[in-house]
Coordinates of C-alpha atoms and ligand atoms in Angstrom, one line a residue:
X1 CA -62.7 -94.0 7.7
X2 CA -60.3 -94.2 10.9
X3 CA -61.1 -97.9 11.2
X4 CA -59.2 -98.0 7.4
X5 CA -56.1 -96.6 7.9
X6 CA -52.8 -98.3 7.4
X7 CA -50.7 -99.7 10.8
X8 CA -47.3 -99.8 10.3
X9 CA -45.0 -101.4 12.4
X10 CA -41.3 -101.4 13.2
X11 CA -38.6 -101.4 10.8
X12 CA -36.4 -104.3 12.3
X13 CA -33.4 -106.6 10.6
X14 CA -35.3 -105.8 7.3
X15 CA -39.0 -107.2 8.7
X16 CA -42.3 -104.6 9.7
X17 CA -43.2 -106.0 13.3
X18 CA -45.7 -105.1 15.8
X19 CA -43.9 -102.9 18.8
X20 CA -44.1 -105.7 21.9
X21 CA -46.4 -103.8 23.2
X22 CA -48.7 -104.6 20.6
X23 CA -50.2 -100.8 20.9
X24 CA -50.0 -98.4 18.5
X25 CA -50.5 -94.5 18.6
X26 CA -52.4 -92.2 15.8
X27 CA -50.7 -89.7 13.1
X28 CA -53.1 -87.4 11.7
X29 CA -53.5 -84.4 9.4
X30 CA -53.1 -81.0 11.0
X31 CA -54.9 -79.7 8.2
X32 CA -57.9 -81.3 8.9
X33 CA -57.5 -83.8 11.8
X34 CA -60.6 -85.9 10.8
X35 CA -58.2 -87.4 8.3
X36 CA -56.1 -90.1 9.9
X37 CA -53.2 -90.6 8.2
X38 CA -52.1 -93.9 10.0
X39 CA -51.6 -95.8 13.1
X40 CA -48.1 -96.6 14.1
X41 CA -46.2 -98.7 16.5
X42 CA -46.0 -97.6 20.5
X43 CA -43.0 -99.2 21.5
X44 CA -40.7 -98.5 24.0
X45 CA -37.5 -99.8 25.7
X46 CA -37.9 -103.3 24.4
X47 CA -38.2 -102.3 20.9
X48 CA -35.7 -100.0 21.1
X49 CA -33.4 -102.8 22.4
X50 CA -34.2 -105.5 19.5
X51 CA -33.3 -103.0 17.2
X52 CA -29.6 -102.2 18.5
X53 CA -29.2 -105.8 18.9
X54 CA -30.2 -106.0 14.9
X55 CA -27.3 -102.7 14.4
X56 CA -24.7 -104.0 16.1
X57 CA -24.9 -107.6 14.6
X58 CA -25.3 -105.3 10.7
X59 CA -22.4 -103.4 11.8
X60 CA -20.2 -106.6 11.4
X61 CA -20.6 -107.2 7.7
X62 CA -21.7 -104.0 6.4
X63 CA -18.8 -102.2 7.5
X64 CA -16.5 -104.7 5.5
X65 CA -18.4 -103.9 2.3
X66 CA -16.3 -101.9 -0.3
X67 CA -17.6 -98.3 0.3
X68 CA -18.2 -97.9 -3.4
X69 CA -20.9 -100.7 -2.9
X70 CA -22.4 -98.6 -0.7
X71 CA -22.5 -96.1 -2.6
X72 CA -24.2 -98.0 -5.3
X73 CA -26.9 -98.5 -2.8
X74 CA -27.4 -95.0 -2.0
X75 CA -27.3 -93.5 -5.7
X76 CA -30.4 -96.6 -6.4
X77 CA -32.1 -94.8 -3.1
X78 CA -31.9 -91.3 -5.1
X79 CA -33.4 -93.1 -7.8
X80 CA -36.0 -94.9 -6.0
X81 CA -36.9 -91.4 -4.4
X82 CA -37.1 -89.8 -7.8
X83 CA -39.5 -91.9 -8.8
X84 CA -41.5 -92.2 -6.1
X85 CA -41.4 -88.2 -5.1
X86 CA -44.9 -87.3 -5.5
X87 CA -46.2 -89.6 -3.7
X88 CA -43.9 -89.2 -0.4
X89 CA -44.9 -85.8 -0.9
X90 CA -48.6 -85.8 -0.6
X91 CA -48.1 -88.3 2.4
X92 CA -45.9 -86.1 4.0
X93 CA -48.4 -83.1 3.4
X94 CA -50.8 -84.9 4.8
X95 CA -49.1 -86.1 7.8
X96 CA -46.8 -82.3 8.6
X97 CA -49.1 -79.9 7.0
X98 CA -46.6 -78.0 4.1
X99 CA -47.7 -77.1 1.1
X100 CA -47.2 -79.8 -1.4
X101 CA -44.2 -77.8 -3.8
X102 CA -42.5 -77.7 -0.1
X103 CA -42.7 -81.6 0.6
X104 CA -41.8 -82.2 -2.7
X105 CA -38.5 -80.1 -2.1
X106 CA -38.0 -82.3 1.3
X107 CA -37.7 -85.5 -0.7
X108 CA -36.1 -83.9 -3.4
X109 CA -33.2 -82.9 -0.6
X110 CA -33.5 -86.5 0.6
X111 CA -33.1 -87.0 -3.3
X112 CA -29.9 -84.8 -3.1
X113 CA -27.9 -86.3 -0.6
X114 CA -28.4 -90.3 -1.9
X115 CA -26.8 -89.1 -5.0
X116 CA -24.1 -87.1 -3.0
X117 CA -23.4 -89.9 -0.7
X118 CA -23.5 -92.3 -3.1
X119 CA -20.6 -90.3 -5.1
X120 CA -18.4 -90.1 -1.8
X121 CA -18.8 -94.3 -2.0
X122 CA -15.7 -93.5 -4.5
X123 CA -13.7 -91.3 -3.2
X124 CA -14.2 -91.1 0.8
X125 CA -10.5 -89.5 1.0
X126 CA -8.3 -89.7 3.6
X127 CA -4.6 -88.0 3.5
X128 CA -1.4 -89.5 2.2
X129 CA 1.5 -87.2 3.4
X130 CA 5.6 -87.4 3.5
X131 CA 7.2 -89.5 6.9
X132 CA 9.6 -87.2 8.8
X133 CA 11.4 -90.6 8.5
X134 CA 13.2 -92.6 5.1
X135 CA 11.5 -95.7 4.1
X136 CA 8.4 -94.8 6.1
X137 CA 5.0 -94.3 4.5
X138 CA 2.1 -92.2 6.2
X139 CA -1.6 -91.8 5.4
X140 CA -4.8 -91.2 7.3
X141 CA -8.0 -92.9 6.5
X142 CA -11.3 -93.0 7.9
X143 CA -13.2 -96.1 9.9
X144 CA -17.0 -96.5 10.4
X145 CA -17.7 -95.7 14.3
X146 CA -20.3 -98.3 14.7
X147 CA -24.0 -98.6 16.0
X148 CA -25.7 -94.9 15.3
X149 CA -28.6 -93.5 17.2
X150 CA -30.9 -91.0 15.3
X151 CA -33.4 -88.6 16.7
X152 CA -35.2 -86.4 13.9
X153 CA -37.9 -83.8 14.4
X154 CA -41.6 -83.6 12.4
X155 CA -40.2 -80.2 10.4
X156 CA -38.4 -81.7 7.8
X157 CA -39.5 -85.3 7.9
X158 CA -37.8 -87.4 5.4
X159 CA -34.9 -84.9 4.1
X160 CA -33.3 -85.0 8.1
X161 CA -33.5 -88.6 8.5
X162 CA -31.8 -88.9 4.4
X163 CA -28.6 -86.0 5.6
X164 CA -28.2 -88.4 8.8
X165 CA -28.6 -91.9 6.9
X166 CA -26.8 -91.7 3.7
X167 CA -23.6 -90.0 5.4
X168 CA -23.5 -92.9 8.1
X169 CA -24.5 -95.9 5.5
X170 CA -21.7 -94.6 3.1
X171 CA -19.1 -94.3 6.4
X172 CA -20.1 -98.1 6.7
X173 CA -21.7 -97.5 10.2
X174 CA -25.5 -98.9 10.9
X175 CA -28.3 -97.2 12.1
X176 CA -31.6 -96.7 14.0
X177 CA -33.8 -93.9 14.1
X178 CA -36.7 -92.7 15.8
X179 CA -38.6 -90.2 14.0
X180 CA -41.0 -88.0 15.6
X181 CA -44.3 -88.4 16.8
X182 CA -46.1 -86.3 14.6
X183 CA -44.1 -87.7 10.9
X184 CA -43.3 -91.2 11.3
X185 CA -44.8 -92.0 7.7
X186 CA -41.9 -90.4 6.0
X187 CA -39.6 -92.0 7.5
X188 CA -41.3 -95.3 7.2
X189 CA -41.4 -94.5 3.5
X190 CA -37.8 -93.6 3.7
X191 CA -37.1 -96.9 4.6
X192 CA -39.2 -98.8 2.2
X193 CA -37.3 -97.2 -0.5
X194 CA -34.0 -98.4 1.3
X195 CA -35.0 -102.0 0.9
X196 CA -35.8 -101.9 -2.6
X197 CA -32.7 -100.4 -3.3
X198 CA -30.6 -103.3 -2.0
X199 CA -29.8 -102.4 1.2
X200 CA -29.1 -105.7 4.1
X201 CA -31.0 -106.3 6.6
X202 CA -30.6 -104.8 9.9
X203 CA -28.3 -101.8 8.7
X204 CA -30.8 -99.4 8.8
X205 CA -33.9 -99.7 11.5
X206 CA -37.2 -97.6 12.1
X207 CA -38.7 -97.9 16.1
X208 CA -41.9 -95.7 16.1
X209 CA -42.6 -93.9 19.2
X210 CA -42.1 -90.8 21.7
X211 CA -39.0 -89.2 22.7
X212 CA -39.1 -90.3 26.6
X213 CA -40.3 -93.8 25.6
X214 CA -37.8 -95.0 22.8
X215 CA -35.6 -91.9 22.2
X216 CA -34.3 -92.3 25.7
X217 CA -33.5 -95.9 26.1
X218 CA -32.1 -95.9 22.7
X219 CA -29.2 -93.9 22.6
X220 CA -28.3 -95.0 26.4
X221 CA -27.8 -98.1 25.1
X222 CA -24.4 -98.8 25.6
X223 CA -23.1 -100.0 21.9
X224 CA -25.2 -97.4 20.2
X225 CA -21.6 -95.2 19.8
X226 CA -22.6 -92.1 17.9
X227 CA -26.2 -89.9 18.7
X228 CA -27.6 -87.4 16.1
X229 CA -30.4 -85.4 17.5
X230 CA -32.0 -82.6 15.9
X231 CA -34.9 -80.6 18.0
X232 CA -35.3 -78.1 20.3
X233 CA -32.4 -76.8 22.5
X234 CA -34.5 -78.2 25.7
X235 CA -34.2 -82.1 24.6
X236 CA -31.1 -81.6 23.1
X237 CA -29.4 -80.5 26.6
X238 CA -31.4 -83.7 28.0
X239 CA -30.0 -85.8 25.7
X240 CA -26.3 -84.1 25.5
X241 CA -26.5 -84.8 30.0
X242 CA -27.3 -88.5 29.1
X243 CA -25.1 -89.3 26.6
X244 CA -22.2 -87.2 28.7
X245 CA -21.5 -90.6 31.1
X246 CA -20.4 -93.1 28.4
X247 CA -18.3 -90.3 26.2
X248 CA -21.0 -90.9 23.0
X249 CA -20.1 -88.6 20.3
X250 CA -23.1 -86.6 20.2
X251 CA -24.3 -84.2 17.5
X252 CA -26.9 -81.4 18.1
X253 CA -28.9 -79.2 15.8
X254 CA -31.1 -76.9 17.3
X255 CA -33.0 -73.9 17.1
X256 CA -32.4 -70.8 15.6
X257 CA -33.7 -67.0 15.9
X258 CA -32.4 -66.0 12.8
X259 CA -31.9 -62.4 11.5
X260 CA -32.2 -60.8 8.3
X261 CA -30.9 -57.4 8.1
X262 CA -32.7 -54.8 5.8
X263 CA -30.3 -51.9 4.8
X264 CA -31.5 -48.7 3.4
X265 CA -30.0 -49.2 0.0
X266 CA -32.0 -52.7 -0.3
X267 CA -34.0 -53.3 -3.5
X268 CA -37.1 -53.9 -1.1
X269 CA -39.6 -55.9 -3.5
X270 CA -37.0 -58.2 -3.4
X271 CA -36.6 -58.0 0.4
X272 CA -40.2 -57.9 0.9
X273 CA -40.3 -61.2 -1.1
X274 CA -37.7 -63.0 1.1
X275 CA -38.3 -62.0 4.1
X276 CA -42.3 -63.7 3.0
X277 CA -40.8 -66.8 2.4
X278 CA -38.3 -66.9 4.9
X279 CA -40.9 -66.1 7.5
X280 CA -43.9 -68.0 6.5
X281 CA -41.8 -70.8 4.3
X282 CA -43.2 -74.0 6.5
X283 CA -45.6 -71.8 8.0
X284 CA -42.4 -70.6 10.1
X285 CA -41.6 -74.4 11.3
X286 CA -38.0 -73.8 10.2
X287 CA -34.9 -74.2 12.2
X288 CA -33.8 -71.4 10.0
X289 CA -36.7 -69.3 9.7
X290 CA -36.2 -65.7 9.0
X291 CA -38.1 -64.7 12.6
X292 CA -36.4 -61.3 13.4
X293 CA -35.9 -58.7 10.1
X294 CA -33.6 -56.2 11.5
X295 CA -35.1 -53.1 9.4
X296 CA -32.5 -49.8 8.4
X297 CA -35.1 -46.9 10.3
X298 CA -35.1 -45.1 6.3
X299 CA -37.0 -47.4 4.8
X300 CA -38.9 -49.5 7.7
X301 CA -42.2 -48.2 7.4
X302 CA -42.0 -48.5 3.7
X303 CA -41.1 -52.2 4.1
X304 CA -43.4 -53.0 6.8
X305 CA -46.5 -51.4 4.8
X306 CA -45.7 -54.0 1.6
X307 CA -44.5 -56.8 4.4
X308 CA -48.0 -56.4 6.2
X309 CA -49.6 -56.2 2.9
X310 CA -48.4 -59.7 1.6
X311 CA -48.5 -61.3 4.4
X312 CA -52.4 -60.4 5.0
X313 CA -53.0 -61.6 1.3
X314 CA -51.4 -65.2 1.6
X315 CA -53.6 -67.7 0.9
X316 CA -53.9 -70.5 4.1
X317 CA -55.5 -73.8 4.3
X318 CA -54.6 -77.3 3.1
X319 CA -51.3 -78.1 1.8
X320 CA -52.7 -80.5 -0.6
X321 CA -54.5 -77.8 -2.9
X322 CA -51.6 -76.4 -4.9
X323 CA -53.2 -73.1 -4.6
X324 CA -52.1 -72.7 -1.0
X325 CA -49.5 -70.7 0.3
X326 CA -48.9 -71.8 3.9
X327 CA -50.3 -74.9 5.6
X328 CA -51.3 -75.3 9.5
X329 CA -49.3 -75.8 12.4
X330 CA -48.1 -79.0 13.1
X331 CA -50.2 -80.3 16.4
X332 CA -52.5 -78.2 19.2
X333 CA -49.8 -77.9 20.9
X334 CA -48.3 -75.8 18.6
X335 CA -50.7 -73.2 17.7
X336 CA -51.3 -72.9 21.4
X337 CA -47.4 -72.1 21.9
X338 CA -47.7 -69.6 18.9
X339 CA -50.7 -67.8 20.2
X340 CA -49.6 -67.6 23.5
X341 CA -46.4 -66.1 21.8
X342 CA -48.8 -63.7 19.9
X343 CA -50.7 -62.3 23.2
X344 CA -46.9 -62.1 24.7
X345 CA -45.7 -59.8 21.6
X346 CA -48.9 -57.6 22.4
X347 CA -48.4 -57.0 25.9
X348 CA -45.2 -56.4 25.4
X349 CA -45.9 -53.5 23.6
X350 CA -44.9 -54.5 19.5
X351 CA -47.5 -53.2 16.9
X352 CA -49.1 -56.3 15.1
X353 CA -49.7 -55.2 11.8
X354 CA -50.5 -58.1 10.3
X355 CA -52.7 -61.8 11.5
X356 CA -52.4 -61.7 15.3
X357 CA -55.2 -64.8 15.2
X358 CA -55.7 -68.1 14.7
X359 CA -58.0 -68.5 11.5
X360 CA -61.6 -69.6 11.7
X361 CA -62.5 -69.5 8.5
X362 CA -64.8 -72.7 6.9
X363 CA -61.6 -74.2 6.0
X364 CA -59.6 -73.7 8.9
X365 CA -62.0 -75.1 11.2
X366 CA -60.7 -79.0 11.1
X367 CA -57.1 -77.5 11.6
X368 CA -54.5 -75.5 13.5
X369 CA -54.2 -72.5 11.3
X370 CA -52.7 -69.3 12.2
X371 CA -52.9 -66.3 10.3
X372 CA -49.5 -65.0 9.2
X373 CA -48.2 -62.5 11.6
X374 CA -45.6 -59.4 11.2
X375 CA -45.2 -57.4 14.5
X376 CA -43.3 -53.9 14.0
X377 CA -41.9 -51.3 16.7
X378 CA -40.0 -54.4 18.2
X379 CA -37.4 -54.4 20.5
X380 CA -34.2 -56.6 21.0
X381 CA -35.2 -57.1 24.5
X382 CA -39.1 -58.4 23.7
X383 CA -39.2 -62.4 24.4
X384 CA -40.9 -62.2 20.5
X385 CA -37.5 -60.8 19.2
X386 CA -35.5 -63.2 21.1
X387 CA -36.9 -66.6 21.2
X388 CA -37.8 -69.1 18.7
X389 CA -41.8 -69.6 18.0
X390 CA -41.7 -72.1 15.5
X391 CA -44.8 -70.6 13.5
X392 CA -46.2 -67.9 11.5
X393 CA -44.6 -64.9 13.5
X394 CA -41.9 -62.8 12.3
X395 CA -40.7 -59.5 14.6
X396 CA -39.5 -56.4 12.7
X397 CA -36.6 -54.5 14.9
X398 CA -35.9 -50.9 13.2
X399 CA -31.9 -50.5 13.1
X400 CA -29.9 -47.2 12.7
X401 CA -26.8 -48.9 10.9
X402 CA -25.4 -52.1 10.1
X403 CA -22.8 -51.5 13.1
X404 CA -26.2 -51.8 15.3
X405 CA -27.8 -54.4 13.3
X406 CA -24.9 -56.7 13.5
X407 CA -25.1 -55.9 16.9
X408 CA -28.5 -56.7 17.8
X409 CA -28.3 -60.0 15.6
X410 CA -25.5 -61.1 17.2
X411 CA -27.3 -60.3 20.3
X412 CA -29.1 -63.9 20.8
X413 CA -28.5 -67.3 22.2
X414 CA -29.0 -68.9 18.9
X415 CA -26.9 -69.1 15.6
X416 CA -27.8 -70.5 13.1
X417 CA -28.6 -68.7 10.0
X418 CA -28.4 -64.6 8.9
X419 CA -28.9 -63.0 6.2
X420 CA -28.1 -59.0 4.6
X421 CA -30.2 -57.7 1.9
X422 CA -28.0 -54.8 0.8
X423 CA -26.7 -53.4 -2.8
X424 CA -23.7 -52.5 -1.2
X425 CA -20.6 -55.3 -1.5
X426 CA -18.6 -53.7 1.6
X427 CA -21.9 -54.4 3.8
X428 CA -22.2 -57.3 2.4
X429 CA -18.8 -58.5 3.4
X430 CA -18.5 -56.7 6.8
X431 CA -22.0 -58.7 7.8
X432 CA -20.5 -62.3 6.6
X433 CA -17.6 -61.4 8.5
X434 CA -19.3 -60.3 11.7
X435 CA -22.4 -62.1 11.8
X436 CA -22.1 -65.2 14.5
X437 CA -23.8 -68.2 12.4
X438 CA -23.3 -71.1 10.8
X439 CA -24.8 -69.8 7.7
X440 CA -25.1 -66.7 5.6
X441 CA -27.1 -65.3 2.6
X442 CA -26.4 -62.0 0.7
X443 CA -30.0 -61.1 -1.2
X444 CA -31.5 -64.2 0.3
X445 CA -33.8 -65.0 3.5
X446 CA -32.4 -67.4 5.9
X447 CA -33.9 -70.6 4.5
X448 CA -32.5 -72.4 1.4
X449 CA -29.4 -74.4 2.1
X450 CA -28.4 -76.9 -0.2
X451 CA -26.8 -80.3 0.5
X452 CA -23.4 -80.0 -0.4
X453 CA -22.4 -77.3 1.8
X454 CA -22.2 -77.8 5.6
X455 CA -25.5 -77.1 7.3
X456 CA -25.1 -76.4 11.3
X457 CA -25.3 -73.7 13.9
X458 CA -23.2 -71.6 16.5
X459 CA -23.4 -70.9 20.1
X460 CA -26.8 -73.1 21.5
X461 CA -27.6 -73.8 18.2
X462 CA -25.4 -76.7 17.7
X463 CA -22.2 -78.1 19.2
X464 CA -19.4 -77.8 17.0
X465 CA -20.2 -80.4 14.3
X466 CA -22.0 -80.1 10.7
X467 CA -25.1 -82.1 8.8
X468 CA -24.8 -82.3 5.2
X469 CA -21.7 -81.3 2.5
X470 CA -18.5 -82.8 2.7
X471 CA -18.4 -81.8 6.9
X472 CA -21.4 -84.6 7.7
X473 CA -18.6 -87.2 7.2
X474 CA -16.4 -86.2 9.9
X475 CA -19.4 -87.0 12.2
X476 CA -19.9 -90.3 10.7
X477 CA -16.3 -91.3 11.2
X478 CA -13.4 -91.1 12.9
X479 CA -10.0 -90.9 11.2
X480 CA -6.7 -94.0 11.6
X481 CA -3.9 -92.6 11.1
X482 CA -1.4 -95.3 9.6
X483 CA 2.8 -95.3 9.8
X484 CA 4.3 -98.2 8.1
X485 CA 8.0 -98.5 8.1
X486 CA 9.9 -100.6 5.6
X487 CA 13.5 -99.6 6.9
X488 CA 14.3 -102.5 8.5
X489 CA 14.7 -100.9 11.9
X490 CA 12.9 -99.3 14.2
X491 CA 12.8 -95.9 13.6
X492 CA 11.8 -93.4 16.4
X493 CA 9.7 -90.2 15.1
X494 CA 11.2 -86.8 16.6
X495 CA 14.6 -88.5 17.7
X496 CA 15.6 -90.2 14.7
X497 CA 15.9 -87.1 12.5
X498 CA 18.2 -87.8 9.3
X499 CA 21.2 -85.9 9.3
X500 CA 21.7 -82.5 7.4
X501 CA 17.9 -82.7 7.0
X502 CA 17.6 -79.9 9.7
X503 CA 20.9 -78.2 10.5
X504 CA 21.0 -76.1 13.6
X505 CA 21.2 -72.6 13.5
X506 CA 24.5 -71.3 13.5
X507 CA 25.2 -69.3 16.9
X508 CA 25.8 -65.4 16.7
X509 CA 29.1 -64.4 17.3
Ligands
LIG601 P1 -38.3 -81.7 20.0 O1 -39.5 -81.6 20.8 O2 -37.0 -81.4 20.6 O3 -38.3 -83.2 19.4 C1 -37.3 -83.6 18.5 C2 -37.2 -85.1 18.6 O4 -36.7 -85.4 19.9 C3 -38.5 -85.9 18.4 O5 -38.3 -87.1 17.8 C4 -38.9 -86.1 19.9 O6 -39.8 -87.2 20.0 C5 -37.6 -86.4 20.5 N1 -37.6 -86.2 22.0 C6 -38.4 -85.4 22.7 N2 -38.0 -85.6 24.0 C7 -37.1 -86.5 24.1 C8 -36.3 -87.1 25.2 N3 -36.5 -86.7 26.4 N4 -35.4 -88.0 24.9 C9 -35.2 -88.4 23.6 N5 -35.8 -87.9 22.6 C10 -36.8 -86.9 22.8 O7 -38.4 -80.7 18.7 P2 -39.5 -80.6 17.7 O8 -40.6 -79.8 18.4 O9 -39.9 -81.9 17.1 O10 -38.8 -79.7 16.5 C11 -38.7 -78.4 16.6 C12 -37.3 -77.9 17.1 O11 -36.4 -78.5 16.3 C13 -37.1 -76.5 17.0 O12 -36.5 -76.0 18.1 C14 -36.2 -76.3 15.8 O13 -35.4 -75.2 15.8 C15 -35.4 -77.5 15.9 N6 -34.9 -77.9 14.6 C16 -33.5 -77.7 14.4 C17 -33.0 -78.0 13.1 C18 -31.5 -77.7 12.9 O14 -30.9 -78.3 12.0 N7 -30.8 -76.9 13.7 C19 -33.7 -78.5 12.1 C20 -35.1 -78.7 12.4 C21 -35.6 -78.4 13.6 P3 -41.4 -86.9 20.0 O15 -41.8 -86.5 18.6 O16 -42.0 -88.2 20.4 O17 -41.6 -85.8 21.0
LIG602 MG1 -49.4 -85.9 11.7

């Protein structure tokens, strides 16, 4: 019954409290929206500020503690996760929509990087290298930045907020985050299993509530030093514009339109196979999902006959029955943005040869369910090709050579991911060359990136930094670089140069 779900509050100096407005907003299934999930705090600007107060007071201890204590933390958070991993992933089903053996690969990437941050607790390396100078001794280390703001989006509920959080905690900085509106139980989860792992009070912080209300006030705020959005391009300009006036570091990750190339010596089952998952993976609710196959013109009717014919048999409905292939989309909202996208790719001319329609089936009725879609005879000028629909749609462009695939994939505001299913090595290596993205899979769709590697975009995708991997680090810190001279004198760098150490050229005669 509604009256019997669970209200959680804020997340504040290690205490669940009520926002101050004392409201709280619904998060329910999009599976079956009947089914609340919960009621969470509304709070706004006030909350937002208790909780940077509660940061910035953390920030003064915890960035004092020996980083291989926090990295103890972190690797008990990987544990606590472990254990706990079925259970965050039916709430997270139930609160996002993916199909269960997805959610449980969310926490398990949430599992990943505690145990990956927790490692870097020993070993956080900076650079010790020669002086130019005698009796000098040069290195380069890294300090926490402070107070971090994080803004996370309802795709990937708890494993976003875990590649922002454990890279910050283990660079000693202290954080809050607002999760989105539609998946705040993860992250409320996520920080349950932060407190029984040991972490202090105030270091990490949860403020439920919507972008304009809380997002907004929090990272303006003018101690909150470091802003980690990720969303769509839209609100990450917004945020970029307000941040711009007190020179925050800011790091972006958008969206993506990302390509996978098709060549006419591709072992198509297995092409066919990825370009399913990469497509409908998430029920296409991936940053990286595969959402234009760029099709060699030999073998594209071949491939979009088995592509339309897999994608018309995959089962849809509730995450939560293991049987299920591909879950809802996330809110009304959604599904309205992917059908009007659907009626778009029609009048534009593309063939649909597959779903084109929200489902209506018995169970489909309680949720926002769209039928996987293929559309074939596409275009790289058709607004299907080219921007990002965040559902169930995937475009299929035919290509005449790699030179023109490369060309048409490049061809895009976005860049993210890419992929090349080929047999061929040189095409292999001429498209990771060429292709503009941050990442790149030969034999692979565009999803699938683990959390040691960097994970970030090109060109409106992102702006210049990486999530994840060793490269998550450089966002969560900011290197010293320390000269200490035990000459005895003061001994001036470019001027002072020892003698004989760099003899000038002799002059021709
Ligand atoms: P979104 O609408 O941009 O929302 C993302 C977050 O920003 C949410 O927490 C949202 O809060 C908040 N927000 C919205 N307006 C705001 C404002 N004016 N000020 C401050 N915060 C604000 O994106 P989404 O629909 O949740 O997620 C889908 C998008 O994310 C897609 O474009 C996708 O490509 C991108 N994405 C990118 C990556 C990547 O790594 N590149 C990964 C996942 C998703 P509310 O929930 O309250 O609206
Ligand atoms: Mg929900």
């Amino acid at each position: 019954m509604a009256s019997s779900a669970p209200i959680h509050g804020n997340w504040i100096a290690g205490k669940w409290v009520p926002a101050r407005s004392a409201r709280t907003f619904e998060n329910r299934n999009p599976a079956d929206v009947t089914n609340l999930v919960g009621r969470f705090a509304d709070s706004d600007a006030r909350d937002a500020k208790d909780a940077v107060d509660v940061a910035a007071e953390a920030y003064k201890s915890w960035r004092l503690v020996p980083g291989p204590q926090r990295g103890e933390i972190l690797y008990r958070l990987g544990e606590i996760l472990r254990d706990r991993k079925e259970d965050y992933a039916r709430d997270m089903t139930r609160e996002m929509g993916k199909v269960l053996k997805e959610a449980r690969g969310d926490v398990q990437e949430a599992i990943d990087m505690a145990f990956l941050m927790g490692g870097e607790g020993r070993r956080l390396h900076g650079q010790t290298t020669p002086s130019e100078l005698p009796n000098k001794f040069a290195m380069s280390v890294r300090s926490p930045i402070g107070v971090c703001a994080f803004i996370t989006p309802w795709n990937f509920p708890m494993a976003i907020p875990a590649w922002k959080t454990t890279a910050a905690l283990v660079c000693g900085n202290t954080v809050v985050i607002k999760p989105a509106t539609d998946t705040p139980l993860s992250v409320v989860n996520f920080a349950r299993a932060l407190e029984d792992a040991g972490l202090p009070p105030g270091v990490f912080n949860v403020v439920t509530g919507s972008g304009s209300k809380v997002g907004m006030p929090l990272l303006k705020d003018p101690r909150v030093k470091v802003v980690s959005f990720t969303g769509s391009t839209a609100v990450g300009q917004t945020i970029n514009e307000a941040c711009a006036p007190t020179f925050k570091h800011v790091h972006l990750e958008m969206g993506g339109k990302n390509p996978i190339l098709v060549m006419d010596d591709a072992n198509l089952e297995l092409a066919v196979d990825g370009a399913i998952w990469g497509a409908f993976g998430t029920s296409g609710q991936r940053c990286t999902a595969s959402s234009r196959l760029l099709v060699h013109k030999k073998v594209v009717r071949r491939f979009t006959a088995m592509l339309a014919e897999r994608a018309n048999a995959l089962k849809v409905g509730s995450g939560l029955d293991e049987k299920i292939e591909m879950g809802p989309s996330i809110n009304e909202s959604q599904l309205d943005t992917v059908l009007d996208y659907i009626s778009i790719g029609k009048d534009e001319g593309a063939k649909c040869v597959a779903g084109g329609r929200r489902l209506a089936g018995k169970a489909h009725t309680k949720g926002w369910f769209v039928a996987p879609t293929v559309f074939t005879d596409c275009n790289r000028r058709m607004r299907v090709a080219r921007e990002e629909i965040f559902g169930p749609v995937t475009s299929i462009v035919p290509i005449t050579s790699l030179e023109e695939g490369i060309d048409i994939a490049n061809d895009s505001d976005y860049g993210l991911s890419s992929a090349i299913f080929t047999q061929d090595v040189n095409k292999a290596f001429v498209a990771m060359r060429d292709l503009e993205a941050g990442i790149f899979y030969v034999n692979l769709p565009t999803i699938g990136a683990e959390t040691h590697l960097p994970f970030g975009g090109v060109k409106k995708t992102g702006n210049g930094h990486r999530e994840a991997g060793l490269a998550a680090l450089d966002v969560f810190s900011e290197w010293k670089s320390i000269y200490v001279d035990y000459s005895g004198t003061i001994q001036k760098a470019q001027i002072d140069v020892p003698a004989g150490a760099a003899r000038p050229p002799k002059k021709r005669t």
